[in-house]
Tab-separated table of C-alpha atoms and ligand atoms in Angstrom:
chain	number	residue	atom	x	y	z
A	268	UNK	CA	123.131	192.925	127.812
A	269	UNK	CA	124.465	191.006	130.884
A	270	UNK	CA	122.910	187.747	131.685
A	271	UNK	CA	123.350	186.329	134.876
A	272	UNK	CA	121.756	183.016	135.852
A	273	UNK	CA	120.394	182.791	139.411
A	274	UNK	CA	117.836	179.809	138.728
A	275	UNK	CA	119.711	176.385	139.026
A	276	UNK	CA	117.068	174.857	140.837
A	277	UNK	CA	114.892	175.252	137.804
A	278	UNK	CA	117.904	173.796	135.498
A	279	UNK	CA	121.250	173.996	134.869
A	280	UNK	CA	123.524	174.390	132.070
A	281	UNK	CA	125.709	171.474	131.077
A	282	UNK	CA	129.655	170.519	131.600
A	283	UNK	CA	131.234	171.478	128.234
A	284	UNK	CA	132.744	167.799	129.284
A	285	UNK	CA	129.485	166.577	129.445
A	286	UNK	CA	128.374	167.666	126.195
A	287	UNK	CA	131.697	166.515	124.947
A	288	UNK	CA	131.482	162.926	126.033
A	289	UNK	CA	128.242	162.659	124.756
A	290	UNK	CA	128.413	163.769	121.371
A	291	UNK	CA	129.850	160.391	119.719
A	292	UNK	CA	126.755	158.417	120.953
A	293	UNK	CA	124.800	160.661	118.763
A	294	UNK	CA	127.436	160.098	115.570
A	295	UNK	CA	129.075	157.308	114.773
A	296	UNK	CA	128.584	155.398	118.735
A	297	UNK	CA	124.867	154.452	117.844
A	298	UNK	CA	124.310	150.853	119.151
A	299	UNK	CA	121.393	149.948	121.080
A	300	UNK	CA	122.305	148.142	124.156
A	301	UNK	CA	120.031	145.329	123.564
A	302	UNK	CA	122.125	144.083	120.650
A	303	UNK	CA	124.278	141.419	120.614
A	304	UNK	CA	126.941	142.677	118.006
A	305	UNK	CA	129.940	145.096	117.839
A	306	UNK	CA	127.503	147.642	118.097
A	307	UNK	CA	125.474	147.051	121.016
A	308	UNK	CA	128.006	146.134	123.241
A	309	UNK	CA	130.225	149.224	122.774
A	310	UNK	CA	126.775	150.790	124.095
A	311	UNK	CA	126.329	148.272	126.318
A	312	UNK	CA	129.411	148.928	127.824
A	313	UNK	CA	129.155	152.745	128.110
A	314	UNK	CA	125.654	151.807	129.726
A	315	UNK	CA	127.414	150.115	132.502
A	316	UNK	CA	130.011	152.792	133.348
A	317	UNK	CA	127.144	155.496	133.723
A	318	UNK	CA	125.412	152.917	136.466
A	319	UNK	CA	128.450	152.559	137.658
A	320	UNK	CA	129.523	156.691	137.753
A	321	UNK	CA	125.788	156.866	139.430
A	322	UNK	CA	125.913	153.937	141.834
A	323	UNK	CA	129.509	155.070	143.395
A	324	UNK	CA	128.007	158.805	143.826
A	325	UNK	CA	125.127	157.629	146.519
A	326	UNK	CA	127.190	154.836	147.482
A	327	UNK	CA	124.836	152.187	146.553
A	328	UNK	CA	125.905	148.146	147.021
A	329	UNK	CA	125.726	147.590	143.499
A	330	UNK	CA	125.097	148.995	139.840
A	331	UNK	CA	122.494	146.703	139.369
A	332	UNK	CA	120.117	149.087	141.656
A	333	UNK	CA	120.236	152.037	139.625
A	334	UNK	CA	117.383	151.938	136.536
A	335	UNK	CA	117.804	154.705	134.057
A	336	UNK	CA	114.345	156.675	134.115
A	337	UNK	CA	113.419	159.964	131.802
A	338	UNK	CA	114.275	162.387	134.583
A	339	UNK	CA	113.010	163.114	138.311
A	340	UNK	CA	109.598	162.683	137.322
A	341	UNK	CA	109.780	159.746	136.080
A	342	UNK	CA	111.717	158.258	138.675
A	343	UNK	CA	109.414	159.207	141.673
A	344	UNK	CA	106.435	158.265	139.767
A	345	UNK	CA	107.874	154.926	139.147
A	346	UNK	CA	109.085	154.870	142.839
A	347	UNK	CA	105.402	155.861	144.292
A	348	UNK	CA	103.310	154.090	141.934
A	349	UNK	CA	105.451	151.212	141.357
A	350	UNK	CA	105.529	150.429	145.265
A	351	UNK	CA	101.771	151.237	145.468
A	352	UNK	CA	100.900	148.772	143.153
A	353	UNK	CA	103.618	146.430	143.950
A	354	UNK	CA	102.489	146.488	148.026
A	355	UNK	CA	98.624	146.553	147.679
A	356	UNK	CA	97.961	143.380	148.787
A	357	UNK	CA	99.632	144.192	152.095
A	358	UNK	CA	97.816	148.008	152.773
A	359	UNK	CA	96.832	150.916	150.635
A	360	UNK	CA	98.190	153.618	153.043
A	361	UNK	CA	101.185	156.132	151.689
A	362	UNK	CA	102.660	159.034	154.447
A	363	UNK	CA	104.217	161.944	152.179
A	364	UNK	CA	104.536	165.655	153.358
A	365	UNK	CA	102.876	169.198	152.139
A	366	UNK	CA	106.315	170.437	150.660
A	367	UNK	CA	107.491	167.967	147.981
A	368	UNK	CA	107.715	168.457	144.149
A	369	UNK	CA	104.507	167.967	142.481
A	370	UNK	CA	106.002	165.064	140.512
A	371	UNK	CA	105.729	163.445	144.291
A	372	UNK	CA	102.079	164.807	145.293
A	373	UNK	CA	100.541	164.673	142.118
A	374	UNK	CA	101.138	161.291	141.924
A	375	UNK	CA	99.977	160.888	145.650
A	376	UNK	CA	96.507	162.456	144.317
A	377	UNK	CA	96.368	159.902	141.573
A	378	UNK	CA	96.575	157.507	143.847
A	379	UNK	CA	94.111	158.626	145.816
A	380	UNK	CA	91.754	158.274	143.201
A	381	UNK	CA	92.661	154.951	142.703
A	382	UNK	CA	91.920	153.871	145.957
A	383	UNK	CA	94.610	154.412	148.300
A	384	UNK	CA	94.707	156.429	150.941
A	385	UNK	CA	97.629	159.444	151.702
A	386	UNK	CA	98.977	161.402	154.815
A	387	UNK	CA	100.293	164.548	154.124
A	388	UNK	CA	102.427	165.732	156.809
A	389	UNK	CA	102.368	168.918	157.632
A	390	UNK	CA	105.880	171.312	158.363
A	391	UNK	CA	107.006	173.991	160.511
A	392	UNK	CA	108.332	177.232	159.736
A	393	UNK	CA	111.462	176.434	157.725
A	394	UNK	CA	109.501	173.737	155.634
A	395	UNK	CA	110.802	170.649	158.051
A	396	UNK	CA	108.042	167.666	158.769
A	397	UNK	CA	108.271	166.452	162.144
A	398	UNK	CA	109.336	163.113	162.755
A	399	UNK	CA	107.420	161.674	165.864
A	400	UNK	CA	104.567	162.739	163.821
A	401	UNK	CA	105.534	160.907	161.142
A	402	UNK	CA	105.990	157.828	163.625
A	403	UNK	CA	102.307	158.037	165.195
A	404	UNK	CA	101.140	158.492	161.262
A	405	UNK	CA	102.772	154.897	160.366
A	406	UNK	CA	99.885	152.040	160.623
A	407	UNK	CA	99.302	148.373	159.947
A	408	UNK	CA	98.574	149.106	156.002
A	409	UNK	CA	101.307	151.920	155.476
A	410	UNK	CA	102.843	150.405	152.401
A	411	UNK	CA	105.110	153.921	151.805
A	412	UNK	CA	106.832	156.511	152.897
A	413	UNK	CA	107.583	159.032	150.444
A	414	UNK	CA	109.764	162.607	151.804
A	415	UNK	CA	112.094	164.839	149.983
A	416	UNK	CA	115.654	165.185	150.645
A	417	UNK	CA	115.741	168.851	150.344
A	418	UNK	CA	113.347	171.183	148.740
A	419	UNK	CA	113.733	172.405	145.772
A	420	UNK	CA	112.210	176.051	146.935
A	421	UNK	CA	113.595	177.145	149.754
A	422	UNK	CA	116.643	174.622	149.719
A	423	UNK	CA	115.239	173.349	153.650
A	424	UNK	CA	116.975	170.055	153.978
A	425	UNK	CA	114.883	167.591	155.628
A	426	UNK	CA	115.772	165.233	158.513
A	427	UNK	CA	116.418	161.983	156.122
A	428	UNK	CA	118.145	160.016	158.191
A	429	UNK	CA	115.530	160.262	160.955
A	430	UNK	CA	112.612	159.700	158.746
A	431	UNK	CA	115.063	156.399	157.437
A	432	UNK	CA	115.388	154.926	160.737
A	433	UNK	CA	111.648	155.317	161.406
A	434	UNK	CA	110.845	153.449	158.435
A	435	UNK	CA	112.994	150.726	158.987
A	436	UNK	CA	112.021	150.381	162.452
A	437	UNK	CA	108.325	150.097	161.204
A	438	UNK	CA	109.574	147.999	158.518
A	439	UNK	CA	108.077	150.870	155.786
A	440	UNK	CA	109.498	151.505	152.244
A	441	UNK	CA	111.062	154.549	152.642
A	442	UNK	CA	111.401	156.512	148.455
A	443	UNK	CA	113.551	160.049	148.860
A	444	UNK	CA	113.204	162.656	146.009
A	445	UNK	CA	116.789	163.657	146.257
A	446	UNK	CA	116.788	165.907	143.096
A	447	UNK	CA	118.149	168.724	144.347
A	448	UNK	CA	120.436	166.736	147.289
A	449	UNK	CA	122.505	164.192	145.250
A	450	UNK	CA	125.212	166.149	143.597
A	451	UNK	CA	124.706	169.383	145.468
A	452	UNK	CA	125.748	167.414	149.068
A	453	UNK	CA	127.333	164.338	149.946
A	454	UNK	CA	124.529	161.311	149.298
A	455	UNK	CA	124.512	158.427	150.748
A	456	UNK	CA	121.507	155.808	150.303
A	457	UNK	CA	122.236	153.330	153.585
A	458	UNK	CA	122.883	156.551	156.018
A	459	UNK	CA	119.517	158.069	154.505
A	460	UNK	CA	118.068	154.520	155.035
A	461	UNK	CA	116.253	154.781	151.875
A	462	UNK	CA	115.018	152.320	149.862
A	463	UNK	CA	113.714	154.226	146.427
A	464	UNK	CA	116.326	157.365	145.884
A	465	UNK	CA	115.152	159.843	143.097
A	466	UNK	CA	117.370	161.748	140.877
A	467	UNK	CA	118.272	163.705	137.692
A	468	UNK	CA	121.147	164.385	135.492
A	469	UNK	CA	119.662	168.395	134.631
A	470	UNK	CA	120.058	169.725	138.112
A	471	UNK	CA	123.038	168.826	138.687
A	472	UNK	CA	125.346	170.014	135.261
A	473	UNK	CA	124.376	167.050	133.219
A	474	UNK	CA	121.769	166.823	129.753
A	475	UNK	CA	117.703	167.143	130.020
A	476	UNK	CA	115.429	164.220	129.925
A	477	UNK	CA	117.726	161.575	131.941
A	478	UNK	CA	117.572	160.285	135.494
A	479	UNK	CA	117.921	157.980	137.302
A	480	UNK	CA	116.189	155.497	140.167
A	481	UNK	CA	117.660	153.912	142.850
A	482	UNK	CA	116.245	150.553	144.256
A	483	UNK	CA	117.248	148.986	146.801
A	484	UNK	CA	118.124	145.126	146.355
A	485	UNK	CA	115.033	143.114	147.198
A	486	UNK	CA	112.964	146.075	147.179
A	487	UNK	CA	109.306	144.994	145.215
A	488	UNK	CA	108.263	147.369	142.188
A	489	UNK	CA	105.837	147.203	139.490
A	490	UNK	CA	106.853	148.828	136.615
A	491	UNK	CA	105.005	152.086	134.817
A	492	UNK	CA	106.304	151.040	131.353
A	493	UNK	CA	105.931	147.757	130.220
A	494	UNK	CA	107.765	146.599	127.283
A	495	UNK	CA	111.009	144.794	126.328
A	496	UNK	CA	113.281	143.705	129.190
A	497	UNK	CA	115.394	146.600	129.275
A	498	UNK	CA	116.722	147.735	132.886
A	499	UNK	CA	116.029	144.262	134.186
A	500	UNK	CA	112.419	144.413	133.917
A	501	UNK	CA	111.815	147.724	135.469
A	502	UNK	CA	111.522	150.197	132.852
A	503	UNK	CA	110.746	149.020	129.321
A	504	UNK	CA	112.256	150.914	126.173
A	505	UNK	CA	115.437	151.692	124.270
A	506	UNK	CA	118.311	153.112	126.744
A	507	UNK	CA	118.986	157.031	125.922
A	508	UNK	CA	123.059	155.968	125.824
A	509	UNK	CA	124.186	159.860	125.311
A	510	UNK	CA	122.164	160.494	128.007
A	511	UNK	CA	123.166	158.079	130.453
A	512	UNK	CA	126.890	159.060	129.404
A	513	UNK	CA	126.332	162.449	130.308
A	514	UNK	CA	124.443	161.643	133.501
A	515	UNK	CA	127.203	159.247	134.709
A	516	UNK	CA	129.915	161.978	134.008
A	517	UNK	CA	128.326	164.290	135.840
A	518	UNK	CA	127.838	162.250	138.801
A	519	UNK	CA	131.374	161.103	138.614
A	520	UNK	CA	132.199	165.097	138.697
A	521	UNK	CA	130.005	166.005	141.367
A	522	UNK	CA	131.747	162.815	143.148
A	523	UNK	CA	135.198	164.084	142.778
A	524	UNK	CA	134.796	167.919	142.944
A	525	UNK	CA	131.451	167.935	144.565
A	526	UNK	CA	132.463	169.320	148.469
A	527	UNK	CA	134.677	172.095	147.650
A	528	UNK	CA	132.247	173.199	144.844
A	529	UNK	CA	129.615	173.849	146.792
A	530	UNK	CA	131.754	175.686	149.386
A	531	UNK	CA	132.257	178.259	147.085
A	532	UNK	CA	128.833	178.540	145.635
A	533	UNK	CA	127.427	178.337	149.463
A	534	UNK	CA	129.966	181.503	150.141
A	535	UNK	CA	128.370	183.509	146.951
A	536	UNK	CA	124.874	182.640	148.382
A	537	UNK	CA	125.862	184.151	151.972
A	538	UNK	CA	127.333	187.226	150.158
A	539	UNK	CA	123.749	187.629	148.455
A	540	UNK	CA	121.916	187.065	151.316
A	541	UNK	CA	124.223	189.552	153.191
A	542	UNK	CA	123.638	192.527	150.905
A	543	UNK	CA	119.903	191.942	150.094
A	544	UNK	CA	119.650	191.826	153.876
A	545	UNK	CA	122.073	194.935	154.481
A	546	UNK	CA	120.758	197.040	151.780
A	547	UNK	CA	117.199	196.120	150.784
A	548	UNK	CA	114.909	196.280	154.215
A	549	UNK	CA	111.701	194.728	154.845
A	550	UNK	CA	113.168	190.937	153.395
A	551	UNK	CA	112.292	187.462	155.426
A	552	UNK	CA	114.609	184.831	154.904
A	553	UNK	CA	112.265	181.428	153.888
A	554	UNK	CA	114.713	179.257	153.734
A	555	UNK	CA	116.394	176.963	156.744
A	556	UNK	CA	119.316	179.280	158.651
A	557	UNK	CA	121.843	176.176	158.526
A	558	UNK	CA	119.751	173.465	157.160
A	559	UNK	CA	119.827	174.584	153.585
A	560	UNK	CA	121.264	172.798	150.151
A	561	UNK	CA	124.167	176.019	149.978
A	562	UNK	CA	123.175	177.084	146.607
A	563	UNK	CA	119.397	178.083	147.508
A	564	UNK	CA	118.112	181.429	148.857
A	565	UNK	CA	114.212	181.954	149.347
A	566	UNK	CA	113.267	185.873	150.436
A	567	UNK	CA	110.599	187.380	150.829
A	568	UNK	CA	110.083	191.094	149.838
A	569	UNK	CA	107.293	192.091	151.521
A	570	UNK	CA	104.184	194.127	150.081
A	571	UNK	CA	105.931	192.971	146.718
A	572	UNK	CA	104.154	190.468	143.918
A	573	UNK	CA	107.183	187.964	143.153
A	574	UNK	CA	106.008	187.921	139.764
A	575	UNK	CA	107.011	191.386	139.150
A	576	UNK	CA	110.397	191.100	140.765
A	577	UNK	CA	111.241	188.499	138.294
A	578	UNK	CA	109.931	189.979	135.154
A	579	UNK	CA	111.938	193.090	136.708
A	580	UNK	CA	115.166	191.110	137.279
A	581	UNK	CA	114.596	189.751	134.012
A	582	UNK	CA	114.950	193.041	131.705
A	583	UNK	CA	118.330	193.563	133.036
A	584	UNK	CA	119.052	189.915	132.299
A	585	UNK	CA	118.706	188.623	135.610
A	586	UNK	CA	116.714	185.285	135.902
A	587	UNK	CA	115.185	184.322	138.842
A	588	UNK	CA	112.365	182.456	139.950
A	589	UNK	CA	109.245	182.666	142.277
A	590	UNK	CA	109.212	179.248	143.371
A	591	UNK	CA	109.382	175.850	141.132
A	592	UNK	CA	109.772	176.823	137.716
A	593	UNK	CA	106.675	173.739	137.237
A	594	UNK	CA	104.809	176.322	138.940
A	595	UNK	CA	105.714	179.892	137.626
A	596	UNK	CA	103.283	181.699	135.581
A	597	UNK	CA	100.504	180.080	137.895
A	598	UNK	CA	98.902	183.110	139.882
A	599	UNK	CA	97.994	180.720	143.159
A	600	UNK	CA	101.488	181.108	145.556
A	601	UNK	CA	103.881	178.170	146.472
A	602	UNK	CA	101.965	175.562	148.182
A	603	UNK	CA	105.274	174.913	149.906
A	604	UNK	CA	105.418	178.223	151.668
A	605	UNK	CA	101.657	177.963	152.511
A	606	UNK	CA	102.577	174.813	154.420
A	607	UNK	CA	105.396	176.798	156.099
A	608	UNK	CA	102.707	178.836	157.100
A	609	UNK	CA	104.386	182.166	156.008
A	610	UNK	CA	102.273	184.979	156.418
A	611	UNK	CA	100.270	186.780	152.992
A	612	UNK	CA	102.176	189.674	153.138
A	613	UNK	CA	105.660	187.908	152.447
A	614	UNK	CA	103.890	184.828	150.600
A	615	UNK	CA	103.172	186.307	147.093
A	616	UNK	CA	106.744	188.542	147.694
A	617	UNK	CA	109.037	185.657	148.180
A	618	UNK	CA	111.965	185.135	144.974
A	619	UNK	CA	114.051	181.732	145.107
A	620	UNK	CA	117.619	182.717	144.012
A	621	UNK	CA	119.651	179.145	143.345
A	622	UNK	CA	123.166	179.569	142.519
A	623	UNK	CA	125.311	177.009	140.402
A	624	UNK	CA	129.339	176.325	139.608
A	625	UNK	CA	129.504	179.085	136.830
A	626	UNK	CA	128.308	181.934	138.939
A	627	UNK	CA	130.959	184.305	140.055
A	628	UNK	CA	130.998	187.552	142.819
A	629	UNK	CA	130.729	189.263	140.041
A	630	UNK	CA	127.132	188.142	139.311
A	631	UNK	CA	126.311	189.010	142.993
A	632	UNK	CA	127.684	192.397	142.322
A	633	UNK	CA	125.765	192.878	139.154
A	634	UNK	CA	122.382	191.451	141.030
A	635	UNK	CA	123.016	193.820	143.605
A	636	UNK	CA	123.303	196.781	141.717
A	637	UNK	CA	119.633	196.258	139.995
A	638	UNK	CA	118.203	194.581	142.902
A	639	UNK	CA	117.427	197.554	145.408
A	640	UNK	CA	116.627	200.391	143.036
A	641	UNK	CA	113.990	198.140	141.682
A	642	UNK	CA	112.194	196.984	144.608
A	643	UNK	CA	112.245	200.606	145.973
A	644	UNK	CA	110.409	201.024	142.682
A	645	UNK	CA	108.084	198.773	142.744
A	646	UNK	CA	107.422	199.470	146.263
A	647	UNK	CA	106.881	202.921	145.596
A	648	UNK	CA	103.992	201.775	143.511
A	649	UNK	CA	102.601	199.245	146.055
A	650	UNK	CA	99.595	200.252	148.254
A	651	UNK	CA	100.148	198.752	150.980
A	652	UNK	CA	103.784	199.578	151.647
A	653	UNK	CA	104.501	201.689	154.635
A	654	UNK	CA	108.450	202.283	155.459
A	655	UNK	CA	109.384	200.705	158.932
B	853	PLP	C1	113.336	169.205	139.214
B	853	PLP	C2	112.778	168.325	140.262
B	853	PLP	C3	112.056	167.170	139.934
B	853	PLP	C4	111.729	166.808	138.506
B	853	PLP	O1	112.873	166.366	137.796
B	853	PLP	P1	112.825	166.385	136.197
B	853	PLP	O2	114.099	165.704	135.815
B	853	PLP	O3	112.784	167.826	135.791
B	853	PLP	O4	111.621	165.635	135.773
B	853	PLP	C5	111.589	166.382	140.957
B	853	PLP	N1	111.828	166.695	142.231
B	853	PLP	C6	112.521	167.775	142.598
B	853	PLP	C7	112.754	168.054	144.039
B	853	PLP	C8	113.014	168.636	141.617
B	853	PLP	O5	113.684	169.733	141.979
């Protein structure tokens, strides 16, 4: 059977050059980079390109601010708690918004049970918070700021820079999860005015289980793993070097190749949305008209269970996703399109289609042809569905 692969938000396969430059760090290339022979500084110095590969992507002032983490997870749990914990002499308040990744607001809840308090900002239609109400949120004892670059579900690409400024003004530590931003878009961490900047090597055509931290110099952080003195003192344990080489090659690809990439993918996601509009009625766009990552589609296929669409899609090979793939196979619907207040009968219909480099027109024609006879299916078996 055909497989196409619509769900690069979830993951995404890895650069055959990726995998290529990796594989000697797990043969004959196996220094640690703690080591002070042969060995460990052949890591060592493979270590250093990859901060370097990551630093010259988001255009930070030096290598030295990038710390190696275990993903996106990691890094925005080290970003949030770290600053928490590293600022709580000074206020326990944290301003965050309804829409980001769970690896953000589950965190936030933690913290809340340790004592701190959290905003959640609250977003309009398209999933955007907005920022004077971030500005009258900021008090005395905000000690954090904490707000996506874009989301990872409906591809809505937040107002960064604003929120930046604002912080700076107010003197706040401002952490972006840029996950699905850096690699996807141009990045740059002094125009986002960010201190913290969160991202991962699997979204973005590079190996699982890698990621990476930004931190600002100067910038106070307590670490979550305490160990050996690895990554200056900010995250204890051995460096993953095959990792990191991977991650820093596909930075360094997304850096050279990045723009006119995701031209073409943001043409094959118009050409989707296009025909599913054209040919399939009854659909609600979720995600941002213009202010959208160009790879991401959220729809809504109202009177429809999402659920079934993608099990659908899925015995003709087609994978999709309801949302966050964190999320799938939970029965409650996104929180992030509850926030955007969209209404029940497209909130339990709505399918995220995320395109990547390796999809072609062909895919969109092969979507396209099981796409509409199923949802007239399915919709011929729903209820509530009356033709308009
Ligand atoms: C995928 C994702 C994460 C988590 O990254 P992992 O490397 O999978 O831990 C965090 N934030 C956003 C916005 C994501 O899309």
């Amino acid at each position: 059977m055909r497989r196409v692969y619509l769900d690069a938000n979830a993951t995404t396969r890895a650069h055959p050059e990726v995998i290529e430059a990796m594989s000697p760090f797990y043969g004959e290339k196996y220094g640690n980079a703690s080591s002070a022979h042969a060995f460990g500084r052949e890591a060592k110095k493979h270590l250093d390109r990859s901060r370097q590969q990551v630093s010259q992507l988001i255009h930070a002032d030096s290598p030295e601010e990038i710390v190696f983490t275990s993903g996106g997870t990691e890094s925005d749990n080290l970003a949030v708690k770290g600053t928490a914990y590293a600022l709580k002499d000074k206020g326990n308040h944290i301003i965050t918004s309804s829409v980001e990744h769970k690896a953000v607001l589950n965190t936030c809840k933690y913290l809340e049970d340790q004592g701190f308090q959290v905003t959640y900002l609250g977003v309009d239609r398209y999933g955007i918070i907005d920022p004077e109400e971030l500005r009258k949120s900021i008090r005395d004892d905000t000690i954090l700021i904490t707000i996506m670059s874009a989301n990872n579900e409906t591809g809505t690409i937040l107002p960064v820079e604003e929120i930046g400024r604002i912080a700076g003004e107010k003197n706040v530590v401002f952490h972006t999860d840029a996950v699905q931003t850096i690699g996807k878009m141009p990045f740059d961490v002094h125009a986002a005015g960010a201190d913290l900047v969160s991202l991962s090597a699997h979204k973005i055509n590079g190996p699982k289980g890698i990621g990476a931290l930004y931190i600002k110099k100067g910038t106070k952080i307590v670490p979550c793993h305490h160990g050996g003195h690895h990554e200056n003192g900010r995250r204890a344990g051995t460096e993953n070097i095959p990792a990191a080489v991977g991650l820093g090659l596909s930075c360094e690809i997304a850096a050279t190749e990045g723009q006119e990439l995701f031209a073409g993918v943001g043409r094959l996601r118009d050409m989707l949305r296009d025909r599913i509009e054209r040919e399939i009625g009854q659909t609600q766009v979720n995600s941002h008209p213009e202010k959208c990552l160009p790879n991401t589609l959220n729809i809504s296929f109202r009177y429809l269970e999402g659920e079934a669409i993608v099990l659908g899609l899925d015995s003709e090979g087609i994978a999709v996703s309801t949302g966050s793939a964190c999320t799938s196979g939970e029965l409650e619907p996104s929180h992030v399109l509850k926030s955007m207040g969209v209404e029940l009968m497209s909130l339990r219909g709505a399918i995220r289609f995320s395109l990547d480099r390796f999809n072609t027109e062909s895919d969109i024609d092969y979507v396209m042809k099981k796409l509409p006879p199923l949802i007239g299916a399915l919709r011929k078996l729903s209820p509530g569905y009356k033709e308009e």
